CSV table of C-alpha atoms in Angstrom, one decimal:
chain,number,residue,atom,x,y,z
A,1102,MET,CA,103.8,80.0,124.1
A,1103,ALA,CA,101.8,79.6,120.9
A,1104,ARG,CA,103.6,80.6,117.7
A,1105,PRO,CA,102.6,84.1,116.4
A,1106,ARG,CA,100.2,84.1,113.6
A,1107,PRO,CA,101.9,84.8,110.2
A,1108,LEU,CA,99.9,88.0,109.5
A,1109,LYS,CA,100.7,89.5,112.9
A,1110,ALA,CA,104.4,88.6,112.6
A,1111,PHE,CA,104.4,90.2,109.2
A,1112,LYS,CA,102.9,93.5,110.6
A,1113,VAL,CA,105.5,93.6,113.4
A,1114,ARG,CA,108.4,93.1,110.9
A,1115,ARG,CA,106.9,95.8,108.7
A,1116,LYS,CA,106.8,98.2,111.7
A,1117,VAL,CA,110.3,97.4,112.7
A,1118,ARG,CA,111.6,98.0,109.1
A,1119,LYS,CA,109.7,101.3,108.9
A,1120,SER,CA,111.2,102.5,112.2
A,1121,LEU,CA,114.7,101.6,111.1
A,1122,GLN,CA,114.3,103.5,107.9
A,1123,THR,CA,113.0,106.5,109.9
A,1124,SER,CA,116.0,106.3,112.2
A,1125,PHE,CA,118.4,106.3,109.3
A,1126,ASN,CA,116.7,109.4,107.9
A,1127,ARG,CA,116.9,111.2,111.2
A,1128,ALA,CA,120.6,110.3,111.6
A,1129,GLY,CA,121.2,111.7,108.2
A,1130,VAL,CA,122.6,108.6,106.6
A,1131,ALA,CA,121.6,106.5,103.6
A,1132,PRO,CA,119.2,103.7,104.6
A,1133,VAL,CA,120.8,100.3,105.0
A,1134,ALA,CA,119.2,97.5,102.9
A,1135,PHE,CA,118.6,94.3,104.8
A,1136,ASP,CA,116.4,91.2,104.9
A,1137,PHE,CA,114.6,89.7,107.8
A,1138,ALA,CA,114.9,86.0,108.7
A,1139,ALA,CA,113.6,84.1,111.8
A,1140,SER,CA,116.3,81.9,113.3
A,1141,ASP,CA,116.4,79.5,116.3
A,1142,GLU,CA,120.1,80.5,116.6
A,1143,VAL,CA,119.0,83.6,118.4
A,1144,LYS,CA,118.8,82.1,121.9
A,1145,SER,CA,118.4,85.0,124.5
A,1146,GLU,CA,115.5,87.4,124.9
A,1147,TYR,CA,117.2,90.7,124.3
A,1148,GLU,CA,119.3,89.7,121.3
A,1149,PHE,CA,119.4,89.7,117.5
A,1150,HIS,CA,122.1,88.8,114.9
A,1151,LEU,CA,123.3,90.5,111.8
A,1152,VAL,CA,124.7,88.3,109.1
A,1153,ARG,CA,126.2,88.9,105.6
A,1154,ASP,CA,124.8,86.4,103.1
A,1155,ARG,CA,126.1,86.7,99.5
A,1156,GLY,CA,126.5,90.5,99.9
A,1157,ARG,CA,123.2,91.1,101.7
A,1158,ASN,CA,122.7,92.2,105.3
A,1159,VAL,CA,120.3,89.8,107.1
A,1160,TYR,CA,118.6,90.6,110.4
A,1161,LEU,CA,118.1,87.4,112.3
A,1162,TYR,CA,115.5,87.4,115.1
A,1163,ASN,CA,113.8,84.9,117.3
A,1164,GLN,CA,110.1,85.0,116.4
A,1165,GLU,CA,108.7,84.8,119.9
A,1166,TYR,CA,111.1,87.5,121.3
A,1167,LEU,CA,110.5,89.8,118.3
A,1168,MET,CA,106.8,89.8,119.1
A,1169,ARG,CA,107.4,90.4,122.8
A,1170,HIS,CA,110.0,93.2,122.3
A,1171,ALA,CA,109.1,94.8,119.0
A,1172,GLY,CA,109.6,98.3,120.5
A,1173,LEU,CA,113.2,97.4,121.4
A,1174,HIS,CA,113.9,96.1,117.9
A,1175,ARG,CA,112.4,99.4,116.5
A,1176,ASN,CA,114.3,101.7,118.8
A,1177,ILE,CA,117.6,100.0,119.6
A,1178,SER,CA,118.8,98.1,116.5
A,1179,PRO,CA,119.4,100.9,113.9
A,1180,ALA,CA,122.9,101.8,115.2
A,1181,TYR,CA,124.0,98.2,115.2
A,1182,LEU,CA,122.8,97.7,111.6
A,1183,TYR,CA,124.5,100.9,110.4
A,1184,TRP,CA,127.8,100.2,112.2
A,1185,PHE,CA,127.7,96.6,110.7
A,1186,SER,CA,127.1,98.0,107.2
A,1187,GLN,CA,130.3,100.1,107.5
A,1188,THR,CA,132.6,97.1,108.2
A,1189,ASP,CA,134.8,95.2,105.9
A,1190,PRO,CA,132.9,92.6,103.8
A,1191,ALA,CA,135.0,89.9,105.5
A,1192,VAL,CA,132.9,90.5,108.7
A,1193,GLU,CA,130.3,87.7,108.5
A,1194,ARG,CA,128.2,87.9,111.7
A,1195,ILE,CA,127.7,89.8,115.0
A,1196,SER,CA,125.2,89.3,117.9
A,1197,CYS,CA,123.7,92.5,119.3
A,1198,ASP,CA,122.1,93.3,122.7
A,1199,LEU,CA,118.7,95.0,122.7
A,1200,SER,CA,118.6,95.8,126.4
A,1201,ASP,CA,120.3,98.8,128.2
A,1202,GLY,CA,123.1,96.4,129.0
A,1203,GLU,CA,121.7,95.3,132.4
A,1204,TRP,CA,120.5,91.8,131.3
A,1205,PRO,CA,122.8,88.8,130.9
A,1206,GLY,CA,122.6,87.1,127.5
A,1207,PHE,CA,124.6,85.6,124.6
A,1208,ALA,CA,124.9,88.8,122.6
A,1209,ARG,CA,128.4,90.0,122.2
A,1210,PHE,CA,128.1,93.6,121.1
A,1211,THR,CA,126.3,96.1,123.3
A,1212,TYR,CA,126.0,99.9,124.0
A,1213,SER,CA,126.6,99.6,127.7
A,1214,THR,CA,127.5,96.8,130.1
A,1215,CYS,CA,128.8,95.8,133.5
A,1216,PHE,CA,129.6,92.2,132.3
A,1217,SER,CA,132.9,90.8,131.1
A,1218,GLY,CA,133.2,89.4,127.6
A,1219,LYS,CA,131.0,92.1,126.0
A,1220,VAL,CA,132.2,94.5,123.3
A,1221,LEU,CA,131.1,98.1,123.4
A,1222,VAL,CA,130.1,100.2,120.4
A,1223,PRO,CA,128.6,103.7,120.1
A,1224,ASP,CA,125.0,103.8,121.3
A,1225,GLN,CA,121.8,104.4,119.6
A,1226,HIS,CA,121.3,107.9,120.9
A,1227,PHE,CA,124.7,108.9,119.5
A,1228,PHE,CA,123.8,107.4,116.2
A,1229,ARG,CA,120.2,108.8,116.1
A,1230,ASP,CA,121.4,112.4,116.7
A,1231,HIS,CA,124.3,112.1,114.2
A,1232,GLY,CA,127.0,112.3,117.0
A,1233,TYR,CA,124.9,115.0,118.8
A,1234,ILE,CA,125.7,117.4,115.9
A,1235,GLU,CA,123.0,119.8,117.1
A,1236,THR,CA,124.5,119.8,120.6
A,1237,ASP,CA,127.9,120.7,119.1
A,1238,ARG,CA,126.3,123.6,117.2
A,1239,LEU,CA,124.6,125.0,120.3
A,1240,ALA,CA,127.8,124.7,122.3
A,1241,ARG,CA,129.6,127.0,119.8
A,1242,GLU,CA,127.0,129.7,120.7
A,1243,ALA,CA,126.8,129.0,124.4
A,1244,PRO,CA,127.6,131.7,127.0
A,1245,ALA,CA,131.2,132.1,128.3
A,1246,TRP,CA,132.0,130.3,131.6
A,1247,SER,CA,131.8,133.6,133.6
A,1248,GLU,CA,128.3,134.2,132.3
A,1249,ARG,CA,126.9,130.8,133.2
A,1250,LYS,CA,124.6,130.0,136.1
A,1251,ASP,CA,125.7,128.3,139.3
A,1252,THR,CA,122.5,126.2,140.1
A,1253,ILE,CA,123.1,122.6,139.4
A,1254,TYR,CA,120.2,120.8,137.7
A,1255,TRP,CA,119.5,117.2,137.0
A,1256,ARG,CA,116.3,115.7,135.4
A,1257,GLY,CA,115.5,112.1,134.7
A,1258,GLN,CA,113.2,109.2,135.4
A,1259,ASN,CA,113.4,107.1,138.6
A,1260,ASN,CA,114.3,104.0,136.6
A,1261,SER,CA,117.4,102.6,138.4
A,1262,HIS,CA,117.6,99.1,140.0
A,1263,GLY,CA,116.8,98.4,143.6
A,1264,PHE,CA,114.3,98.7,146.4
A,1265,PHE,CA,112.0,101.8,146.6
A,1266,SER,CA,112.0,103.5,150.0
A,1267,LEU,CA,111.7,107.2,151.0
A,1268,GLU,CA,112.6,106.4,154.6
A,1269,PRO,CA,115.4,108.7,155.8
A,1270,GLU,CA,117.2,105.8,157.6
A,1271,HIS,CA,117.4,104.0,154.2
A,1272,LEU,CA,119.2,106.9,152.5
A,1273,ASP,CA,122.6,105.1,152.8
A,1274,LYS,CA,121.4,101.6,151.9
A,1275,PRO,CA,122.9,100.3,148.7
A,1276,TRP,CA,119.9,98.1,148.0
A,1277,VAL,CA,117.7,101.2,147.6
A,1278,MET,CA,117.5,102.6,144.1
A,1279,GLN,CA,120.5,104.7,143.4
A,1280,ARG,CA,118.7,107.5,141.6
A,1281,LEU,CA,116.2,107.7,144.5
A,1282,ARG,CA,119.0,108.0,147.0
A,1283,PHE,CA,120.6,110.6,144.8
A,1284,ALA,CA,117.4,112.8,144.6
A,1285,MET,CA,116.9,112.5,148.3
A,1286,ALA,CA,120.5,113.5,149.1
A,1287,ALA,CA,120.4,116.4,146.7
A,1288,ARG,CA,117.3,117.9,148.4
A,1289,ASP,CA,119.6,119.0,151.3
A,1290,ILE,CA,122.3,120.6,149.2
A,1291,GLN,CA,121.7,124.3,148.5
A,1292,GLY,CA,121.7,125.3,144.9
A,1293,VAL,CA,121.1,121.7,143.6
A,1294,ASP,CA,117.9,120.9,141.9
A,1295,ALA,CA,117.9,117.1,141.1
A,1296,ARG,CA,114.3,115.9,140.6
A,1297,PHE,CA,112.4,113.3,138.6
A,1298,VAL,CA,110.2,113.8,135.5
A,1299,ALA,CA,107.3,111.7,134.5
A,1300,GLY,CA,107.8,109.0,131.9
A,1301,THR,CA,107.0,105.5,130.7
A,1302,THR,CA,109.7,103.9,132.9
A,1303,HIS,CA,109.3,106.1,135.9
A,1304,LEU,CA,108.5,104.1,139.1
A,1305,GLN,CA,106.3,105.2,142.0
A,1306,GLU,CA,105.5,108.6,140.5
A,1307,ALA,CA,102.8,109.5,143.1
A,1308,GLN,CA,105.1,108.8,146.0
A,1309,CYS,CA,107.9,110.8,144.5
A,1310,ALA,CA,105.5,113.7,143.9
A,1311,GLN,CA,104.4,113.7,147.5
A,1312,ALA,CA,108.0,113.8,148.6
A,1313,GLY,CA,108.7,116.8,146.4
A,1314,LEU,CA,110.9,114.9,144.1
A,1315,MET,CA,109.0,115.5,140.8
A,1316,ALA,CA,109.5,118.4,138.5
A,1317,GLN,CA,108.8,119.5,134.9
A,1318,LYS,CA,111.1,118.4,132.2
A,1319,ARG,CA,114.0,120.8,131.4
A,1320,PRO,CA,115.1,121.1,127.8
A,1321,TRP,CA,118.6,119.8,127.2
A,1322,GLN,CA,119.5,123.1,125.6
A,1323,ALA,CA,119.1,124.8,129.0
A,1324,TRP,CA,122.4,123.2,130.2
A,1325,ALA,CA,124.3,125.3,127.7
A,1326,GLY,CA,123.8,128.2,130.2
A,1327,ASP,CA,125.0,126.2,133.2
A,1328,LYS,CA,128.4,125.8,134.7
A,1329,TYR,CA,127.7,122.4,136.2
A,1330,ALA,CA,125.7,119.3,135.5
A,1331,LEU,CA,125.1,115.9,137.2
A,1332,ASP,CA,125.2,112.4,135.7
A,1333,ILE,CA,124.0,109.2,137.3
A,1334,ASP,CA,123.1,105.7,135.9
A,1335,GLY,CA,119.5,104.7,135.2
A,1336,PHE,CA,119.0,101.1,134.2
A,1337,SER,CA,122.6,101.4,133.0
A,1338,ASN,CA,124.6,104.4,131.8
A,1339,ALA,CA,122.5,107.4,130.9
A,1340,TRP,CA,123.5,107.4,127.2
A,1341,CYS,CA,122.9,111.0,126.1
A,1342,ASN,CA,123.0,112.8,129.4
A,1343,PHE,CA,126.7,112.6,130.1
A,1344,MET,CA,127.9,113.1,126.5
A,1345,GLN,CA,125.6,116.0,125.9
A,1346,ARG,CA,126.6,117.8,129.1
A,1347,LEU,CA,130.3,117.4,128.3
A,1348,LYS,CA,129.7,118.7,124.8
A,1349,LEU,CA,127.8,121.7,126.2
A,1350,GLY,CA,130.9,122.7,128.2
A,1351,CYS,CA,129.5,121.8,131.7
A,1352,CYS,CA,131.7,120.6,134.5
A,1353,VAL,CA,130.0,117.3,135.1
A,1354,LEU,CA,129.8,115.7,138.5
A,1355,LYS,CA,129.5,112.1,137.6
A,1356,VAL,CA,128.2,109.6,140.2
A,1357,ASP,CA,130.2,106.4,140.0
A,1358,SER,CA,128.2,103.4,138.5
A,1359,GLN,CA,127.1,101.2,141.4
A,1360,PHE,CA,127.3,98.1,139.2
A,1361,GLY,CA,130.3,99.2,137.0
A,1362,PHE,CA,128.4,100.1,133.8
A,1363,ARG,CA,130.5,101.6,131.1
A,1364,GLN,CA,130.3,102.7,127.5
A,1365,TRP,CA,132.6,102.6,124.5
A,1366,TYR,CA,134.6,105.7,125.3
A,1367,TYR,CA,134.8,105.4,129.1
A,1368,ASP,CA,138.4,104.2,128.9
A,1369,THR,CA,139.4,107.6,127.7
A,1370,LEU,CA,137.9,109.4,130.7
A,1371,VAL,CA,140.2,110.7,133.5
A,1372,PRO,CA,138.7,111.7,136.8
A,1373,PHE,CA,139.3,115.4,137.7
A,1374,GLU,CA,140.6,116.0,134.2
A,1375,HIS,CA,137.4,115.4,132.2
A,1376,TYR,CA,134.8,115.2,135.0
A,1377,VAL,CA,134.5,115.3,138.8
A,1378,PRO,CA,133.8,111.9,140.3
A,1379,VAL,CA,131.2,111.3,143.0
A,1380,LYS,CA,131.2,108.1,145.0
A,1381,ALA,CA,128.5,105.6,144.1
A,1382,ASP,CA,127.0,105.9,147.7
A,1383,MET,CA,127.0,109.7,147.2
A,1384,SER,CA,128.5,110.2,150.6
A,1385,ASP,CA,130.7,112.9,149.1
A,1386,LEU,CA,128.1,114.6,146.9
A,1387,ALA,CA,127.8,117.7,149.0
A,1388,GLU,CA,131.6,117.9,149.3
A,1389,LYS,CA,132.1,117.7,145.5
A,1390,VAL,CA,129.4,120.3,144.9
A,1391,ASP,CA,131.2,122.6,147.3
A,1392,TRP,CA,134.5,121.8,145.7
A,1393,VAL,CA,133.5,122.9,142.2
A,1394,ARG,CA,131.9,126.1,143.5
A,1395,THR,CA,135.0,127.0,145.5
A,1396,HIS,CA,137.5,126.0,142.8
A,1397,ASP,CA,136.1,127.9,139.9
A,1398,THR,CA,139.3,127.9,137.9
A,1399,GLU,CA,139.8,124.2,138.2
A,1400,ALA,CA,136.1,123.5,137.4
A,1401,GLN,CA,136.4,125.6,134.3
A,1402,LYS,CA,139.5,123.7,133.2
A,1403,ILE,CA,137.7,120.3,133.8
A,1404,ALA,CA,134.7,121.6,131.8
A,1405,ALA,CA,137.0,122.6,128.9
A,1406,ALA,CA,138.9,119.3,128.8
A,1407,GLY,CA,135.7,117.3,129.0
A,1408,GLN,CA,134.2,119.3,126.2
A,1409,ALA,CA,137.3,118.9,124.0
A,1410,LEU,CA,137.2,115.1,124.5
A,1411,ALA,CA,133.5,114.9,123.7
A,1412,ARG,CA,133.7,117.3,120.8
A,1413,ALA,CA,136.4,115.2,119.2
A,1414,MET,CA,134.0,112.2,119.1
A,1415,THR,CA,132.2,113.1,115.8
A,1416,PHE,CA,129.8,111.0,113.9
A,1417,GLU,CA,132.5,110.3,111.3
A,1418,SER,CA,135.2,109.4,113.8
A,1419,GLU,CA,133.0,107.1,115.9
A,1420,THR,CA,131.6,105.4,112.8
A,1421,ALA,CA,135.1,104.5,111.8
A,1422,ARG,CA,135.8,103.5,115.4
A,1423,ALA,CA,132.7,101.3,115.6
A,1424,ALA,CA,133.6,99.6,112.3
A,1425,GLN,CA,137.1,98.9,113.6
A,1426,ILE,CA,135.8,97.5,116.9
A,1427,ILE,CA,133.5,95.1,115.1
A,1428,GLU,CA,136.2,94.1,112.7
A,1429,GLU,CA,138.6,93.3,115.6
A,1430,HIS,CA,136.0,91.4,117.7
A,1431,TRP,CA,133.4,89.7,115.5
A,1432,ALA,CA,135.2,86.4,115.1
């Protein structure tokens, strides 16, 4: 591939810098000063490095990959840069993953992963929304459990991994996209509305619409009035979906990750204490839906415990946690 022209590369860097500053403003934090520098040390496609050089933060990138994935640099890197800025000055360098965590590479720090040897830190959505502070505010005004609705909703794009097939005989095949199998299985469960919404990463939208699997988007605030919610992986973990539903006080039925994806706080989660687990093949989805509806007291306790766990993860606490994680694992 030919090297990018200097003017074009300059414009891309300027856009990335502007996006990072906008992200800092949205998160309600002081912008982090940094310099850009191209480096051949950045070896893999979905990767960049953060370095301290004489007191300055330096954002190291691979020139070719920056041009190819400028959008990821704009949208994914701000949290890494902020967490890095909060660490002890002795921390010299970290490598960061720009993917959803599904691609192998040399980056050590990531928001989600199914690979060993990776180190998890709070994700970009958590950072962008200042620890979901608006979700916490809405949760304080949410209806009491007894006043919430029983219908179980899920909305998302069909952006999981695997083969696309709407054939009924493929419903239990692990090589078919997990979200697609999920939506098809949910169609047959009364009181469950799990459908796809249009979006930039949605696959086979026309076929899904013909199968009745498409719907309009539902505002996240609407789950504040629901007893239950569903969570399932996309390309990796659905970063905001699970955390927000917990914070809103829903009893979350969480489908096990088919590939073992996890986030920074998953080691604190206890099945049937903070959420209701559903098998990755969804063979027990209908059973678990029936269980939460026929065990209202237990479901309410699970919702309350999940909410307490999520609510305790504030922007301040997780900023300190991210800094500690980096300080312990950077070398």
